[in-house]
Coordinates of C-alpha atoms and ligand atoms in Angstrom, one line a residue:
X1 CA -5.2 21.2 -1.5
X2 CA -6.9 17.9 -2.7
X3 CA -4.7 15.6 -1.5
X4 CA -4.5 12.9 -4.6
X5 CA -0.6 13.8 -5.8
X6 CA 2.4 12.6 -4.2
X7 CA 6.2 13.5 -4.7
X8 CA 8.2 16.3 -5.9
X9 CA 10.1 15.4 -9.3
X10 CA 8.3 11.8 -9.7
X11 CA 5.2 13.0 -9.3
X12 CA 1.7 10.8 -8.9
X13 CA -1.9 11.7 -9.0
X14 CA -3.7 9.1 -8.5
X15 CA -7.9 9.3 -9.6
X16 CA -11.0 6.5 -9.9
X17 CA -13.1 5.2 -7.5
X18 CA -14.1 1.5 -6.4
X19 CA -17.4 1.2 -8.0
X20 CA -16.9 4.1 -11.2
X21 CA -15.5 3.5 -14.3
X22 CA -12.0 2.5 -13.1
X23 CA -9.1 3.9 -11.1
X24 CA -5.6 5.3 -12.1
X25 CA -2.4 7.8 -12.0
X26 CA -0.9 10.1 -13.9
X27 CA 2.8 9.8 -13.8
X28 CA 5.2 13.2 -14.0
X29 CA 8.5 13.3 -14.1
X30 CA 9.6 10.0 -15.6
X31 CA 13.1 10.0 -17.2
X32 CA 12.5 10.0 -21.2
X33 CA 13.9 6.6 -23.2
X34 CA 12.8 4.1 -20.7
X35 CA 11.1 1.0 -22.0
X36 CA 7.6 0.8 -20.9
X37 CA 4.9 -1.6 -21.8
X38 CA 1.7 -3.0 -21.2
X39 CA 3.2 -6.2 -19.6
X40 CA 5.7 -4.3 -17.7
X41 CA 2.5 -4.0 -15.2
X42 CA 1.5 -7.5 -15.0
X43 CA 3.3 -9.2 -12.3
X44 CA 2.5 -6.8 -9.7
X45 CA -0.6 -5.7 -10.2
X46 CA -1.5 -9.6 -10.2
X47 CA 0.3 -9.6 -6.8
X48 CA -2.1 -7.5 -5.5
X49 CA -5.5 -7.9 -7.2
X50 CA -8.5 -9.5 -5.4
X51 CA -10.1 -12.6 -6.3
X52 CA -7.0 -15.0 -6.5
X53 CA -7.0 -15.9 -2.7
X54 CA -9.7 -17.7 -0.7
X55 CA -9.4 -15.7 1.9
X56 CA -9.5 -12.7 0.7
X57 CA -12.9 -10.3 -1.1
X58 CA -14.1 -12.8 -4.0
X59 CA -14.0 -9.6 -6.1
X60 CA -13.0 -10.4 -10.0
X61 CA -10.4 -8.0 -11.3
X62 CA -7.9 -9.2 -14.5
X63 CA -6.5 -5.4 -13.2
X64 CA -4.8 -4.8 -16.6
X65 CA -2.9 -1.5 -16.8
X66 CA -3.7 0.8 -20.1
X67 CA -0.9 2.8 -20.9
X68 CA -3.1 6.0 -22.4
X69 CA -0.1 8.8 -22.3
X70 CA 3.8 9.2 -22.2
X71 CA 5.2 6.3 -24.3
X72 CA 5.5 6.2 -28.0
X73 CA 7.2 3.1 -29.6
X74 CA 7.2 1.2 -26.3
X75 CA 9.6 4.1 -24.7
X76 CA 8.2 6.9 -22.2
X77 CA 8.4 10.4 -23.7
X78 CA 9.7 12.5 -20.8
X79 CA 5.5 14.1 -20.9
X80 CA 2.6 12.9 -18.1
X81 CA 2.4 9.0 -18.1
X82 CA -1.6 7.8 -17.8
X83 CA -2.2 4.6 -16.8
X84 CA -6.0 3.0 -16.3
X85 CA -7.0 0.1 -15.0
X86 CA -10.8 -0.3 -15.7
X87 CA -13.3 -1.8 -13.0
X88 CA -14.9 -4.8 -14.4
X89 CA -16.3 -6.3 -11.5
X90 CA -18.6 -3.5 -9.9
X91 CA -21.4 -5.3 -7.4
X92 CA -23.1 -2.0 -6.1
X93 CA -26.5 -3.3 -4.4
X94 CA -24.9 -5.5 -1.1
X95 CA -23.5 -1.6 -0.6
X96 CA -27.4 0.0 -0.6
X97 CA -27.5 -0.7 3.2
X98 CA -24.3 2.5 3.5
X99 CA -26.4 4.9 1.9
X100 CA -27.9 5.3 5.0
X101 CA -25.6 3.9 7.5
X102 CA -21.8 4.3 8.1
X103 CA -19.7 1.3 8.7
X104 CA -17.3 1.8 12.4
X105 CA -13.8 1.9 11.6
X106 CA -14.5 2.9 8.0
X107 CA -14.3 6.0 6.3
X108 CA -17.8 6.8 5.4
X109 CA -18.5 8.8 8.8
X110 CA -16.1 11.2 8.3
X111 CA -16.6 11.2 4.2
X112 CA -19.7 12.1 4.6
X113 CA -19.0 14.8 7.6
X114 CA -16.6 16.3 5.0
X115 CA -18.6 16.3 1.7
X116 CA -22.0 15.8 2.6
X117 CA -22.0 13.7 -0.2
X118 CA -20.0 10.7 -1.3
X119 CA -19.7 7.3 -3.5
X120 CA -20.6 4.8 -0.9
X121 CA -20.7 2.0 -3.0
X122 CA -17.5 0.0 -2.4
X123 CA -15.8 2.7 -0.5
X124 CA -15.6 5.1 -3.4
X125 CA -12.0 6.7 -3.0
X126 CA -11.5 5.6 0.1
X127 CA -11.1 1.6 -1.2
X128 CA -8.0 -0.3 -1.4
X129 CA -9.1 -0.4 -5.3
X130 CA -7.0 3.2 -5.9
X131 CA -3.8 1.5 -4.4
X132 CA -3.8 -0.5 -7.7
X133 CA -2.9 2.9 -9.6
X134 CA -0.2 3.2 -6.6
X135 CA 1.1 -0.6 -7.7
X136 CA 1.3 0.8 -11.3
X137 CA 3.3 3.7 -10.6
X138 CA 5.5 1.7 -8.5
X139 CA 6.0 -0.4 -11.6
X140 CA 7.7 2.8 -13.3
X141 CA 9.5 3.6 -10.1
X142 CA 11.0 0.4 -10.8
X143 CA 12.2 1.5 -13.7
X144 CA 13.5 4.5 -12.6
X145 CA 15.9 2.7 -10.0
X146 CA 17.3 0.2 -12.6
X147 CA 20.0 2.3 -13.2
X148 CA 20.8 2.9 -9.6
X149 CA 20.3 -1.0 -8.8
X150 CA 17.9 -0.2 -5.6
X151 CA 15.4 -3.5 -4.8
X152 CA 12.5 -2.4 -2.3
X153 CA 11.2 -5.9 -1.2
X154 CA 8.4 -6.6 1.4
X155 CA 6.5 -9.2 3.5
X156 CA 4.2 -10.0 6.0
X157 CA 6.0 -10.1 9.1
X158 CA 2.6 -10.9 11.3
X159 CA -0.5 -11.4 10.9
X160 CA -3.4 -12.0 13.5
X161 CA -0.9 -12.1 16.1
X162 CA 1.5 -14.9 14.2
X163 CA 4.7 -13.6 13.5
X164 CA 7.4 -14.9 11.3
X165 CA 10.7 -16.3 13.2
X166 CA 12.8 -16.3 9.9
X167 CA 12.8 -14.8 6.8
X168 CA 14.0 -16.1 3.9
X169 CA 12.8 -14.8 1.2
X170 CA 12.5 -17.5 -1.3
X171 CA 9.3 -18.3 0.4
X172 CA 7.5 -14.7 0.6
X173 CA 6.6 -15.7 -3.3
X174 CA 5.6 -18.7 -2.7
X175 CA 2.4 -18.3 -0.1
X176 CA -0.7 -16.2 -0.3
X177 CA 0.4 -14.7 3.1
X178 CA 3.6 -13.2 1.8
X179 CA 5.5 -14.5 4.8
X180 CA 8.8 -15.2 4.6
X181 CA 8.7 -18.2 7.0
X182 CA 6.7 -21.3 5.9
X183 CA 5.9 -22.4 8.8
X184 CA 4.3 -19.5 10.2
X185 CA 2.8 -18.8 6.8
X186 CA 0.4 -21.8 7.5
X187 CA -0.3 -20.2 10.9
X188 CA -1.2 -17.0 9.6
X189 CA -3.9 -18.8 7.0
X190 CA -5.3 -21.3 9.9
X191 CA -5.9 -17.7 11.8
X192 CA -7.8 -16.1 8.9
X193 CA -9.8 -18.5 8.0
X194 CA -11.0 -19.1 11.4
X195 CA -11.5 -14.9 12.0
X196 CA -13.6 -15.4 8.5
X197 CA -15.8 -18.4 10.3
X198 CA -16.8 -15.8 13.1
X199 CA -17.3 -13.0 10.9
X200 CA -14.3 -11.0 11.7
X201 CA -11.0 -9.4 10.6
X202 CA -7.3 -9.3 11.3
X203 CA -4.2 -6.8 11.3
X204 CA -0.8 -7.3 11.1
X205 CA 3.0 -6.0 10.3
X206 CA 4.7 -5.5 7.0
X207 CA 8.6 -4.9 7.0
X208 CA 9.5 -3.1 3.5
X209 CA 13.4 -3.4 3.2
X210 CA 15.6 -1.5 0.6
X211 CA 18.7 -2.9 -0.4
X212 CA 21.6 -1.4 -2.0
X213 CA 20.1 2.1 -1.7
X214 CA 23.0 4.7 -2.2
X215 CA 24.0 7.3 0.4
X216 CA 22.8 10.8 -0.1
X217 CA 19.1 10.7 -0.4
X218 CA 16.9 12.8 1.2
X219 CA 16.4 16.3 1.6
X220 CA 16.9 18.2 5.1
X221 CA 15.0 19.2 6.7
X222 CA 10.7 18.7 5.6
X223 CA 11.4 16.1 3.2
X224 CA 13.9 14.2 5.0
X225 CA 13.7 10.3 3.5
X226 CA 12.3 8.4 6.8
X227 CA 9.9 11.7 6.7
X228 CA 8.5 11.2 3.3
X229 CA 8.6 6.9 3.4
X230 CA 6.3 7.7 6.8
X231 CA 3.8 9.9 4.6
X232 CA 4.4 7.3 2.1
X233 CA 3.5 4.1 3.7
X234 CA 0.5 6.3 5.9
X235 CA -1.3 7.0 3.1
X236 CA -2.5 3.5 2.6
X237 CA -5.5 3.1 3.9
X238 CA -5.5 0.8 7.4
X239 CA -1.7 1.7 8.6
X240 CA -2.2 3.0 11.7
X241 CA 1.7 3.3 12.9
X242 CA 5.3 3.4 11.0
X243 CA 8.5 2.5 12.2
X244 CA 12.2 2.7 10.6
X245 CA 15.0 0.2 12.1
X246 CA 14.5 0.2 15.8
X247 CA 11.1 2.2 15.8
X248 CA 9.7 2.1 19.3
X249 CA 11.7 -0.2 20.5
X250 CA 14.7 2.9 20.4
X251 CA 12.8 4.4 23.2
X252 CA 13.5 1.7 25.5
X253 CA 17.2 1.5 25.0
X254 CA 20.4 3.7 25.5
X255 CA 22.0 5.8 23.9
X256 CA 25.1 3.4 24.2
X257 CA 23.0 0.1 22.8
X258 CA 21.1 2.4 20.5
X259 CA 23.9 4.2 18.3
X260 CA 25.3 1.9 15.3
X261 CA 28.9 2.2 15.8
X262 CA 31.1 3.7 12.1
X263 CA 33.7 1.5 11.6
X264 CA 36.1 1.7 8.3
X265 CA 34.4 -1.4 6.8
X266 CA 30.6 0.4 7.5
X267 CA 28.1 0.4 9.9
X268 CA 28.7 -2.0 13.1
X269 CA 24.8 -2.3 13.4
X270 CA 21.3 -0.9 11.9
X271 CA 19.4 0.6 14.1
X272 CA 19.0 3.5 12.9
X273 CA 17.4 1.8 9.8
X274 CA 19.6 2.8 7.2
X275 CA 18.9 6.5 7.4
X276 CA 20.8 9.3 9.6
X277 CA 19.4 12.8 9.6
X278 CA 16.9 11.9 6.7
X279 CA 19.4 11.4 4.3
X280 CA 20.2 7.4 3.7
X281 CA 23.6 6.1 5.1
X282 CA 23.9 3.4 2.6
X283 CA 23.0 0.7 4.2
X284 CA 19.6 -1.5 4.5
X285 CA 16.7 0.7 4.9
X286 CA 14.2 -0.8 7.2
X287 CA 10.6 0.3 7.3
X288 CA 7.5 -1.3 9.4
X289 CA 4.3 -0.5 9.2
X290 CA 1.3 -1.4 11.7
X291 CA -2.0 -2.8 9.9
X292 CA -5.2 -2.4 11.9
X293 CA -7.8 -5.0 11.0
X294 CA -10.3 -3.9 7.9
X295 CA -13.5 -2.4 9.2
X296 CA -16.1 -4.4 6.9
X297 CA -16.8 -7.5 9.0
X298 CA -19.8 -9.6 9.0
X299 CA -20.5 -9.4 12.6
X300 CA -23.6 -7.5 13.6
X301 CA -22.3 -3.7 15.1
X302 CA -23.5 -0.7 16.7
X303 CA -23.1 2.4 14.2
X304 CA -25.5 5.4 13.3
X305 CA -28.1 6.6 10.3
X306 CA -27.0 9.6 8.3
X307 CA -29.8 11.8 11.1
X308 CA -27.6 10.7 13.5
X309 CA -30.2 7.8 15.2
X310 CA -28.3 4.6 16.4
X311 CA -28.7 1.7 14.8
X312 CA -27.8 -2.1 13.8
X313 CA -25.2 -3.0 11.1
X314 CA -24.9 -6.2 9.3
X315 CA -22.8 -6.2 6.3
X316 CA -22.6 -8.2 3.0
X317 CA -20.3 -6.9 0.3
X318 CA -17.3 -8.4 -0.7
X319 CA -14.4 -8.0 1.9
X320 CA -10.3 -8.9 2.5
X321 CA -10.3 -11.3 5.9
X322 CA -7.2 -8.6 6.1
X323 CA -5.7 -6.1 4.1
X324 CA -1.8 -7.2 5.1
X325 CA -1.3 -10.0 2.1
X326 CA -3.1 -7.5 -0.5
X327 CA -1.2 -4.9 1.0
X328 CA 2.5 -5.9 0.3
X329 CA 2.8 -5.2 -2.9
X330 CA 1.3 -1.9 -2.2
X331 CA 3.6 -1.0 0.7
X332 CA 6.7 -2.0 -1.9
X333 CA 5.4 0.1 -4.4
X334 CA 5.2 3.2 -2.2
X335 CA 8.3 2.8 -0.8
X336 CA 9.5 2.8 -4.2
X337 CA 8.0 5.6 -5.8
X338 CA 10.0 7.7 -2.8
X339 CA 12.8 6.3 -3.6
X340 CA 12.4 6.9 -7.2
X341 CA 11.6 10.7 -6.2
X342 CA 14.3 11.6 -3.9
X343 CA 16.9 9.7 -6.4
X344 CA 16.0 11.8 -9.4
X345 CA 16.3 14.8 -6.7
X346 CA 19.8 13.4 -5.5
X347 CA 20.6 13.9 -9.6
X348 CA 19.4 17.2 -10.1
X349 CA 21.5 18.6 -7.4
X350 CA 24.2 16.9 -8.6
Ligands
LIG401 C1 -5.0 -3.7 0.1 C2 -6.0 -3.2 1.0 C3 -7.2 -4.0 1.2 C4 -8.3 -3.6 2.0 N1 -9.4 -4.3 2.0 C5 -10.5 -3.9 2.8 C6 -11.7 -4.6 2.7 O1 -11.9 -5.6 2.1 N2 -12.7 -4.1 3.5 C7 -12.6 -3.0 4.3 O2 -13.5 -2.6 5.0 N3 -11.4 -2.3 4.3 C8 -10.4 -2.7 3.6 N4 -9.2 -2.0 3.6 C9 -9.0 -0.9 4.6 C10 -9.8 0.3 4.2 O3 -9.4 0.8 2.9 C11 -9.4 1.4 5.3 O4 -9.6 0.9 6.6 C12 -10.4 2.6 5.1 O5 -10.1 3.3 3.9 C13 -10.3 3.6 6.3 O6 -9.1 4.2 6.4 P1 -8.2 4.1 7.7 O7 -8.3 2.6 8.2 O8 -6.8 4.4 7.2 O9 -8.7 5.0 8.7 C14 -8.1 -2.4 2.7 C15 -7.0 -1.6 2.6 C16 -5.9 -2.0 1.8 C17 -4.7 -1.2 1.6

């Protein structure tokens, strides 16, 4: 009923808020004899922390991931896998003002509609702080696939209306916009910083592609694998609309320009994404996801007091320009973690 776990044999529950102690998941389900360690977590979690890009919140995290359960001698166990990554950088009072007000486009309204009562301060569970447990489990999903030799990779493909007209991956690494074209990289930053200088925020699309994931997975017909990568990629706070291979654009074309034609060497085409009836087909899996622009802007807006009486918002607090470049690593890392799940499921049927 609460809502924090995700997955059937890879299981995560996910705990922590923004401003407590520190956030984390519990990982069940993890194969036994799989080298795990500390610095396993490093490179992603630093891919997604705040505080290393200009442009996005200032907020101070070294995000190092505790292993507290599951691994003796550096190799998982088979039991519960616990991994914490303590809040260091708390800066509660710029968050006094949402005791009494709620922010538009945030969660707090309906938070507070729900529990009467809630941790305001930084957006308690509703922050983009839990989706660094989400990165850690994805760092054990990662794990999982290395047998199966799955990669999940992801990148901005637009941002504040820019949109990458290549992709070559080399350069998704190598800019804080995670766009796999250069040139429209700079764009993308030249947009953000000038939606900073009037006190706003931007959205954006991430493409998540999984290559060399094997035919088979999924399960018909609730947790069909476009069906649980949708759920997946939802959950992440700001994605407001999911796509796989053709998405929307299917709608507009016929059944004749839509279909990817079977040939004896594979599929003539993908728009169907790399997935046929929820189960995968083999080829590229393709997933988009829409980003809507974060709610905590600077600008001065209309909103209402807990009695309900209208009043004036101005925030300070320490806020993403947009979530799409923090959000990439995220994105990867749930795509991964259903990957994971429906591959150890693909194994236990046999
Ligand atoms: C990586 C990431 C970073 C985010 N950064 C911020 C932020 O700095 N400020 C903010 O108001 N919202 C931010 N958000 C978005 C909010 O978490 C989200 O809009 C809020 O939880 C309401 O949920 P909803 O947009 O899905 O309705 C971020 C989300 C993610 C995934």
């Amino acid at each position: 009923m609460a809502g924090n776990s995700f997955g059937k044999i890879f299981r995560m529950t996910t705990f922590g808020e923004s401003h407590g102690e520190g956030v984390g998941v519990v990982v069940d389900g993890c194969p036994p004899r799989i080298k795990l360690l500390p610095e396993d977590f490093k490179k992603d979690m630093a891919r997604r922390k705040p505080g290393t890009y200009h442009l996005g919140t200032p907020r101070k995290e070294d995000d190092q991931v505790e292993i507290l359960s599951g691994v003796f001698e550096g190799l998982t166990t088979g039991t519960p896998i616990t991994l914490f990554i303590r809040n260091r950088d708390v800066q509660s009072p710029p968050y006094e003002i949402l005791r009494d007000l709620f922010r538009p486009g945030h969660a707090d309204y309906t938070y507070f509609k729900k529990y009467g009562h809630f941790d305001f301060r930084g957006g308690g569970r509703s922050s983009a702080r839990e989706t660094a447990a989400r990165v850690a489990a994805g760092v054990v999903a990662r794990k999982v696939l290395v047998p199966a030799r799955v990669k999940v990779a992801a990148y901005t493909l637009e941002l504040g209306g820019v949109r990458a007209k290549e992709v070559d991956m080399e350069a998704v690494g190598k800019n804080p916009c995670y766009c796999p074209d250069p040139v429209a990289a700079e764009q993308m930053e030249m947009a953000l910083s000038r939606a900073r200088a009037g006190g706003d925020s931007l959205g954006g699309i991430i493409e998540v592609r999984v290559k060399g994931c094997p035919p088979g997975l999924g399960e018909p017909v609730f947790d069909k694998l476009d069906a649980d990568l949708a759920r997946a990629v939802m959950s992440v706070g700001a994605v407001k609309g999911v796509e796989i291979g053709a998405g929307f654009e299917a709608a507009r074309l016929k059944g004749s320009e839509n279909n990817d034609p079977l040939t004896p060497d594979g599929f003539g085409a993908n728009r169907s994404g790399g997935i046929l009836g929820g189960i995968s087909n083999g080829d590229e899996i393709v997933i988009r996801a829409a980003v809507k622009p974060v709610p905590s802007i600077k600008k001065e807006q209309d909103t209402i007091d807990r009695q309900g009486r209208p009043a004036k918002l101005r925030l300070e607090g320490r806020h993403d320009t947009s979530a799409v470049p923090r959000m990439v690593p995220v994105l990867e890392a749930m795509v991964r973690i259903v990957i994971a799940d429906h591959y150890l499921r693909a194994k236990a049927i046999g």
